[in-house]
Coordinates of C-alpha atoms in Angstrom, one line a residue:
X1 CA 0.1 -0.2 -0.1
X2 CA 1.6 3.4 -1.4
X3 CA 2.1 5.9 1.8
X4 CA 3.4 9.1 1.9
X5 CA 5.4 7.9 5.5
X6 CA 8.6 6.8 5.2
X7 CA 10.2 4.7 7.8
X8 CA 12.3 5.8 10.6
X9 CA 15.1 3.4 13.1
X10 CA 15.9 5.0 16.3
X11 CA 19.2 5.7 15.9
X12 CA 17.8 7.3 12.7
X13 CA 15.8 9.8 15.5
X14 CA 18.0 10.0 18.0
X15 CA 20.6 11.2 15.3
X16 CA 18.2 14.2 14.4
X17 CA 17.4 15.3 17.4
X18 CA 20.7 15.5 18.7
X19 CA 21.6 17.8 16.0
X20 CA 19.3 20.0 16.1
X21 CA 19.6 23.7 16.3
X22 CA 17.1 25.5 18.9
X23 CA 18.6 28.8 18.3
X24 CA 17.6 28.3 13.6
X25 CA 13.9 28.5 15.9
X26 CA 12.0 31.1 17.3
X27 CA 8.9 29.2 18.1
X28 CA 8.0 26.7 20.1
X29 CA 4.6 24.7 20.5
X30 CA 3.6 21.7 22.3
X31 CA 0.0 20.1 23.0
X32 CA -0.3 17.4 25.3
X33 CA -3.3 14.9 24.9
X34 CA -5.1 17.2 22.2
X35 CA -8.3 15.5 20.9
X36 CA -7.8 12.3 22.8
X37 CA -10.7 10.5 22.0
X38 CA -9.5 6.8 24.0
X39 CA -8.9 6.5 27.4
X40 CA -6.2 4.4 26.7
X41 CA -4.2 6.3 24.5
X42 CA -1.4 9.2 24.8
X43 CA -0.1 12.3 22.6
X44 CA 2.4 14.9 22.5
X45 CA 2.8 16.8 19.0
X46 CA 5.5 19.3 19.5
X47 CA 6.6 21.8 16.8
X48 CA 9.6 24.2 16.7
X49 CA 9.5 27.0 13.5
X50 CA 12.5 29.4 12.3
X51 CA 13.3 29.8 8.8
X52 CA 12.1 26.0 8.4
X53 CA 9.7 23.9 10.4
X54 CA 10.0 20.9 12.7
X55 CA 7.3 18.5 14.0
X56 CA 7.3 15.7 16.2
X57 CA 5.0 14.4 17.2
X58 CA 4.6 10.5 19.6
X59 CA 1.6 9.0 20.2
X60 CA 0.6 5.8 22.8
X61 CA -2.1 3.3 22.1
X62 CA -1.4 0.8 24.7
X63 CA 2.1 -0.8 24.7
X64 CA 3.0 0.9 21.2
X65 CA 4.6 3.7 20.3
X66 CA 3.6 5.8 17.2
X67 CA 6.5 8.5 16.4
X68 CA 5.9 10.7 13.4
X69 CA 9.0 12.9 12.4
X70 CA 8.5 15.7 9.7
X71 CA 6.6 13.1 7.5
X72 CA 8.9 10.1 8.6
X73 CA 7.2 7.7 11.4
X74 CA 8.2 4.7 13.6
X75 CA 5.9 2.8 15.4
X76 CA 7.1 0.2 18.1
X77 CA 6.4 -1.7 20.8
X78 CA 6.9 0.3 24.1
X79 CA 10.3 1.5 24.4
X80 CA 11.6 3.6 27.3
X81 CA 14.7 5.1 26.2
X82 CA 12.8 6.4 23.0
X83 CA 10.0 8.1 25.2
X84 CA 13.0 9.1 27.8
X85 CA 15.3 10.2 24.6
X86 CA 11.8 12.9 23.4
X87 CA 11.6 13.8 26.4
X88 CA 14.7 14.8 27.4
X89 CA 14.6 16.6 24.6
X90 CA 11.6 18.6 24.8
X91 CA 12.6 19.4 28.7
X92 CA 15.7 21.1 27.0
X93 CA 13.9 23.0 24.4
X94 CA 11.4 24.5 26.7
X95 CA 14.3 25.4 29.5
X96 CA 16.4 27.1 26.3
X97 CA 13.2 29.2 25.6
X98 CA 12.9 29.9 29.1
X99 CA 16.3 31.1 29.7
X100 CA 15.0 33.4 26.3
X101 CA 12.7 35.2 28.5
X102 CA 14.8 35.8 31.8
X103 CA 17.3 38.0 29.4
X104 CA 14.3 39.5 28.4
X105 CA 13.0 40.8 32.0
X106 CA 16.8 41.9 32.7
X107 CA 16.1 45.0 30.0
X108 CA 14.0 48.3 31.3
X109 CA 14.2 50.0 34.6
X110 CA 11.9 48.8 38.2
X111 CA 10.6 52.1 38.9
X112 CA 8.4 51.3 41.4
X113 CA 4.7 52.6 40.3
X114 CA 2.1 49.6 42.1
X115 CA 4.1 47.3 44.5
X116 CA 0.9 47.0 46.3
X117 CA -1.0 46.5 43.1
X118 CA 2.1 43.9 42.1
X119 CA 2.1 41.7 45.4
X120 CA -1.3 41.4 45.6
X121 CA -1.6 40.3 41.5
X122 CA 2.2 38.4 42.5
X123 CA -0.3 36.5 44.9
X124 CA -3.6 35.8 43.3
X125 CA -1.2 34.0 40.2
X126 CA 0.7 31.9 43.1
X127 CA -2.6 30.4 44.8
X128 CA -4.4 30.1 40.9
X129 CA -1.0 28.2 40.1
X130 CA -1.1 25.8 42.9
X131 CA -4.8 24.5 42.2
X132 CA -3.9 24.4 38.6
X133 CA -0.7 21.9 39.7
X134 CA -2.9 19.7 42.3
X135 CA -5.3 19.2 39.6
X136 CA -1.6 18.3 36.6
X137 CA -1.1 15.9 39.7
X138 CA -4.3 13.7 41.2
X139 CA -4.2 13.9 36.7
X140 CA -1.6 11.7 36.3
X141 CA -2.0 9.6 39.3
X142 CA -5.4 8.8 38.4
X143 CA -5.7 6.3 35.0
X144 CA -9.7 8.0 34.8
X145 CA -8.4 11.3 34.5
X146 CA -6.5 12.9 31.8
X147 CA -3.6 15.5 32.1
X148 CA -4.6 17.7 28.7
X149 CA -3.1 21.5 28.0
X150 CA -1.2 23.5 25.3
X151 CA 1.8 25.0 25.2
X152 CA 3.5 28.7 23.3
X153 CA 6.4 30.1 23.4
X154 CA 8.6 32.7 21.9
X155 CA 8.5 35.4 18.5
X156 CA 4.7 34.7 17.5
X157 CA 5.2 34.0 13.3
X158 CA 4.2 37.2 11.2
X159 CA 4.2 39.4 14.4
X160 CA 7.1 40.6 17.2
X161 CA 4.6 39.5 19.7
X162 CA 7.2 38.4 23.0
X163 CA 5.2 36.0 24.8
X164 CA 4.8 32.5 26.4
X165 CA 0.9 31.5 26.0
X166 CA 0.0 27.8 28.4
X167 CA -3.2 27.1 27.7
X168 CA -4.2 24.0 31.1
X169 CA -8.0 22.8 32.2
X170 CA -9.6 26.3 32.9
X171 CA -6.7 28.7 32.5
X172 CA -5.9 30.7 29.9
X173 CA -2.5 32.6 30.9
X174 CA -0.3 34.6 28.7
X175 CA 2.8 36.5 29.6
X176 CA 3.5 39.4 27.4
X177 CA 7.9 39.8 27.3
X178 CA 7.6 43.7 26.2
X179 CA 9.7 45.4 24.6
X180 CA 10.7 48.2 27.4
X181 CA 12.0 45.1 30.2
X182 CA 7.8 45.0 31.9
X183 CA 6.1 41.7 32.0
X184 CA 2.4 41.7 31.6
X185 CA 0.4 38.7 32.6
X186 CA -3.3 38.3 31.8
X187 CA -5.3 35.5 32.5
X188 CA -9.0 34.1 31.6
X189 CA -10.1 31.3 34.3
X190 CA -13.6 29.5 32.3
X191 CA -13.9 27.6 35.6
X192 CA -16.5 25.0 35.0
X193 CA -17.4 26.6 31.4
X194 CA -16.4 26.0 27.6
X195 CA -13.2 27.1 27.1
X196 CA -13.0 31.1 25.8
X197 CA -16.0 31.3 27.5
X198 CA -14.4 33.9 29.8
X199 CA -14.9 36.8 27.7
X200 CA -12.6 39.0 30.5
X201 CA -9.2 38.4 32.5
X202 CA -9.4 37.6 35.9
X203 CA -5.9 38.9 35.5
X204 CA -4.6 41.9 33.8
X205 CA -1.9 43.3 35.3
X206 CA 2.3 44.8 34.4
X207 CA 5.0 43.6 36.4
X208 CA 7.8 46.3 36.9
X209 CA 8.8 45.3 40.3
X210 CA 7.8 42.3 40.5
X211 CA 8.3 40.4 37.3
X212 CA 11.3 37.8 38.0
X213 CA 9.2 36.3 40.7
X214 CA 6.0 36.4 38.5
X215 CA 7.8 34.1 36.3
X216 CA 9.8 32.2 38.5
X217 CA 5.8 31.1 39.5
X218 CA 5.3 30.2 35.8
X219 CA 8.9 28.7 35.7
X220 CA 7.8 26.0 38.5
X221 CA 3.6 25.6 37.1
X222 CA 5.9 24.5 34.0
X223 CA 7.8 22.2 35.5
X224 CA 5.0 20.4 36.6
X225 CA 3.2 20.6 33.7
X226 CA 6.4 19.0 32.2
X227 CA 6.5 16.1 34.6
X228 CA 2.9 15.3 34.5
X229 CA 2.8 14.8 31.1
X230 CA 5.1 11.6 30.7
X231 CA 3.9 8.8 29.9

Protein backbone atom coordinates (compact mmCIF):
# COMPACT_ATOMS: atom_id res chain seq x y z
CA UNK A 1 0.00 0.00 0.00
CA UNK A 2 1.34 3.43 -0.95
CA UNK A 3 2.18 5.75 1.96
CA UNK A 4 3.45 9.31 2.13
CA UNK A 5 5.35 8.40 5.29
CA UNK A 6 8.86 7.00 5.17
CA UNK A 7 10.03 4.43 7.68
CA UNK A 8 12.29 5.73 10.41
CA UNK A 9 14.75 3.89 12.67
CA UNK A 10 15.34 4.64 16.36
CA UNK A 11 18.96 5.61 15.65
CA UNK A 12 17.80 8.09 12.99
CA UNK A 13 15.44 9.71 15.48
CA UNK A 14 18.23 10.09 18.05
CA UNK A 15 20.58 11.53 15.42
CA UNK A 16 18.02 14.07 14.18
CA UNK A 17 17.26 15.27 17.70
CA UNK A 18 20.94 15.53 18.65
CA UNK A 19 21.79 17.63 15.57
CA UNK A 20 18.93 20.08 15.94
CA UNK A 21 20.05 23.65 16.72
CA UNK A 22 17.45 25.43 18.86
CA UNK A 23 18.99 28.83 18.06
CA UNK A 24 17.54 28.54 14.56
CA UNK A 25 13.97 28.60 15.87
CA UNK A 26 11.93 31.47 17.32
CA UNK A 27 8.60 29.79 18.10
CA UNK A 28 7.74 26.65 20.04
CA UNK A 29 4.39 24.93 20.42
CA UNK A 30 3.45 21.84 22.38
CA UNK A 31 0.11 20.09 22.76
CA UNK A 32 -0.50 17.30 25.23
CA UNK A 33 -3.33 14.86 24.56
CA UNK A 34 -5.23 17.30 22.37
CA UNK A 35 -8.14 15.60 20.63
CA UNK A 36 -7.67 12.29 22.44
CA UNK A 37 -10.81 10.16 22.31
CA UNK A 38 -9.77 6.92 24.02
CA UNK A 39 -8.58 6.39 27.59
CA UNK A 40 -5.71 4.10 26.53
CA UNK A 41 -4.32 6.68 24.08
CA UNK A 42 -1.83 9.48 24.81
CA UNK A 43 -0.25 12.00 22.47
CA UNK A 44 2.38 14.75 22.41
CA UNK A 45 2.82 17.05 19.42
CA UNK A 46 5.80 19.39 19.39
CA UNK A 47 6.72 22.00 16.77
CA UNK A 48 9.53 24.48 16.29
CA UNK A 49 9.26 27.31 13.77
CA UNK A 50 12.02 29.53 12.41
CA UNK A 51 13.22 29.95 8.85
CA UNK A 52 12.17 26.32 8.59
CA UNK A 53 9.89 24.18 10.74
CA UNK A 54 10.34 20.96 12.66
CA UNK A 55 7.48 18.78 13.91
CA UNK A 56 7.57 15.65 16.00
CA UNK A 57 4.67 13.68 17.43
CA UNK A 58 4.72 10.81 19.87
CA UNK A 59 1.55 8.75 20.25
CA UNK A 60 1.06 5.86 22.66
CA UNK A 61 -1.79 3.39 22.26
CA UNK A 62 -1.70 0.66 24.90
CA UNK A 63 1.90 -0.62 24.76
CA UNK A 64 2.67 0.63 21.24
CA UNK A 65 4.48 3.84 20.37
CA UNK A 66 4.15 5.68 17.08
CA UNK A 67 6.62 8.47 16.44
CA UNK A 68 6.23 10.82 13.49
CA UNK A 69 9.05 13.20 12.63
CA UNK A 70 8.60 15.55 9.66
CA UNK A 71 6.51 13.09 7.64
CA UNK A 72 8.60 10.08 8.60
CA UNK A 73 7.27 7.57 11.07
CA UNK A 74 8.32 4.76 13.34
CA UNK A 75 6.04 2.28 15.11
CA UNK A 76 7.57 0.17 17.88
CA UNK A 77 6.68 -1.62 21.09
CA UNK A 78 6.75 0.72 24.09
CA UNK A 79 10.40 1.71 24.39
CA UNK A 80 11.46 3.64 27.50
CA UNK A 81 14.67 4.79 25.80
CA UNK A 82 12.81 6.43 22.93
CA UNK A 83 10.34 8.05 25.34
CA UNK A 84 13.18 9.29 27.52
CA UNK A 85 15.08 10.77 24.58
CA UNK A 86 11.98 12.55 23.34
CA UNK A 87 11.11 13.93 26.80
CA UNK A 88 14.70 15.02 27.37
CA UNK A 89 14.74 16.85 24.04
CA UNK A 90 11.39 18.43 24.87
CA UNK A 91 12.53 19.64 28.29
CA UNK A 92 15.81 21.01 26.92
CA UNK A 93 13.93 22.92 24.21
CA UNK A 94 11.50 24.48 26.68
CA UNK A 95 14.35 25.34 29.08
CA UNK A 96 16.19 27.10 26.25
CA UNK A 97 13.14 29.25 25.47
CA UNK A 98 12.61 29.97 29.19
CA UNK A 99 16.19 31.25 29.47
CA UNK A 100 15.66 33.56 26.50
CA UNK A 101 12.74 35.15 28.29
CA UNK A 102 14.80 35.67 31.45
CA UNK A 103 17.13 37.86 29.41
CA UNK A 104 14.16 40.01 28.36
CA UNK A 105 13.29 40.67 32.02
CA UNK A 106 16.74 42.15 32.65
CA UNK A 107 15.88 45.02 30.33
CA UNK A 108 14.04 48.22 31.24
CA UNK A 109 13.75 50.09 34.53
CA UNK A 110 12.28 48.66 37.72
CA UNK A 111 10.76 51.84 39.11
CA UNK A 112 7.96 50.86 41.48
CA UNK A 113 4.71 52.44 40.31
CA UNK A 114 2.25 50.16 42.06
CA UNK A 115 4.04 47.86 44.47
CA UNK A 116 0.87 47.01 46.39
CA UNK A 117 -0.95 46.11 43.18
CA UNK A 118 1.94 43.93 41.98
CA UNK A 119 2.08 42.15 45.34
CA UNK A 120 -1.63 41.33 45.24
CA UNK A 121 -1.41 40.18 41.62
CA UNK A 122 1.58 37.97 42.41
CA UNK A 123 -0.32 36.33 45.27
CA UNK A 124 -3.34 35.75 42.99
CA UNK A 125 -1.05 34.04 40.47
CA UNK A 126 0.65 31.95 43.14
CA UNK A 127 -2.64 30.64 44.56
CA UNK A 128 -4.22 30.01 41.13
CA UNK A 129 -1.14 28.17 39.89
CA UNK A 130 -1.06 25.99 43.03
CA UNK A 131 -4.62 24.86 42.29
CA UNK A 132 -3.66 24.07 38.71
CA UNK A 133 -0.55 22.16 39.81
CA UNK A 134 -2.65 19.96 42.10
CA UNK A 135 -5.09 19.27 39.26
CA UNK A 136 -2.24 18.21 36.95
CA UNK A 137 -0.67 15.99 39.61
CA UNK A 138 -4.05 14.39 40.37
CA UNK A 139 -4.70 13.71 36.68
CA UNK A 140 -1.29 12.04 36.41
CA UNK A 141 -2.14 9.64 39.24
CA UNK A 142 -5.65 8.61 38.17
CA UNK A 143 -6.35 6.55 35.07
CA UNK A 144 -9.82 8.04 34.58
CA UNK A 145 -8.40 11.58 34.33
CA UNK A 146 -6.44 13.07 31.44
CA UNK A 147 -3.56 15.53 31.51
CA UNK A 148 -4.26 18.02 28.74
CA UNK A 149 -2.67 21.37 27.92
CA UNK A 150 -1.22 23.51 25.14
CA UNK A 151 1.92 25.62 25.35
CA UNK A 152 3.28 28.35 23.05
CA UNK A 153 6.60 30.16 23.53
CA UNK A 154 8.75 32.66 21.69
CA UNK A 155 8.12 35.26 19.02
CA UNK A 156 4.82 34.54 17.34
CA UNK A 157 5.21 33.89 13.58
CA UNK A 158 4.36 36.92 11.40
CA UNK A 159 4.22 39.06 14.51
CA UNK A 160 6.57 40.84 16.88
CA UNK A 161 4.77 39.49 19.96
CA UNK A 162 7.17 37.91 22.46
CA UNK A 163 5.20 35.67 24.79
CA UNK A 164 4.52 32.46 26.65
CA UNK A 165 0.95 31.17 26.58
CA UNK A 166 -0.33 28.14 28.49
CA UNK A 167 -3.85 26.77 28.14
CA UNK A 168 -4.52 24.20 30.83
CA UNK A 169 -7.95 23.13 32.03
CA UNK A 170 -9.89 26.28 32.98
CA UNK A 171 -6.98 28.74 32.73
CA UNK A 172 -5.68 30.62 29.69
CA UNK A 173 -2.39 32.20 30.82
CA UNK A 174 -0.35 34.64 28.74
CA UNK A 175 2.91 36.30 29.73
CA UNK A 176 3.82 39.14 27.36
CA UNK A 177 7.49 40.19 27.40
CA UNK A 178 7.27 43.82 26.37
CA UNK A 179 10.02 45.64 24.51
CA UNK A 180 10.57 48.07 27.41
CA UNK A 181 11.37 45.21 29.79
CA UNK A 182 7.99 45.08 31.53
CA UNK A 183 6.10 41.80 31.99
CA UNK A 184 2.38 41.86 31.24
CA UNK A 185 0.34 38.95 32.58
CA UNK A 186 -3.19 38.26 31.34
CA UNK A 187 -5.18 35.30 32.67
CA UNK A 188 -8.66 34.16 31.68
CA UNK A 189 -10.56 31.72 33.90
CA UNK A 190 -13.30 29.74 32.17
CA UNK A 191 -14.18 28.05 35.49
CA UNK A 192 -16.61 25.23 34.70
CA UNK A 193 -17.56 26.53 31.25
CA UNK A 194 -16.09 25.61 27.86
CA UNK A 195 -12.71 26.85 26.65
CA UNK A 196 -12.78 30.51 25.65
CA UNK A 197 -16.08 31.29 27.33
CA UNK A 198 -14.56 33.97 29.59
CA UNK A 199 -14.70 37.29 27.74
CA UNK A 200 -12.93 39.36 30.37
CA UNK A 201 -9.63 38.44 32.05
CA UNK A 202 -9.64 37.52 35.72
CA UNK A 203 -6.22 39.15 35.96
CA UNK A 204 -4.49 41.73 33.81
CA UNK A 205 -1.40 43.35 35.28
CA UNK A 206 1.94 44.83 34.26
CA UNK A 207 4.85 43.81 36.47
CA UNK A 208 7.85 46.05 36.88
CA UNK A 209 9.30 45.45 40.36
CA UNK A 210 8.09 41.84 40.77
CA UNK A 211 8.39 40.58 37.21
CA UNK A 212 11.03 37.99 38.11
CA UNK A 213 8.91 36.61 40.94
CA UNK A 214 5.89 36.42 38.63
CA UNK A 215 7.98 34.64 36.00
CA UNK A 216 9.29 32.15 38.56
CA UNK A 217 5.69 31.12 39.30
CA UNK A 218 5.21 30.25 35.64
CA UNK A 219 8.50 28.35 35.46
CA UNK A 220 7.47 26.23 38.45
CA UNK A 221 4.09 25.56 36.84
CA UNK A 222 5.71 24.50 33.55
CA UNK A 223 7.92 22.08 35.49
CA UNK A 224 4.82 20.37 36.91
CA UNK A 225 3.27 20.33 33.43
CA UNK A 226 6.32 18.50 32.08
CA UNK A 227 6.34 15.90 34.87
CA UNK A 228 2.60 15.25 34.61
CA UNK A 229 2.72 14.64 30.85
CA UNK A 230 5.38 11.91 30.82
CA UNK A 231 4.09 8.66 29.32
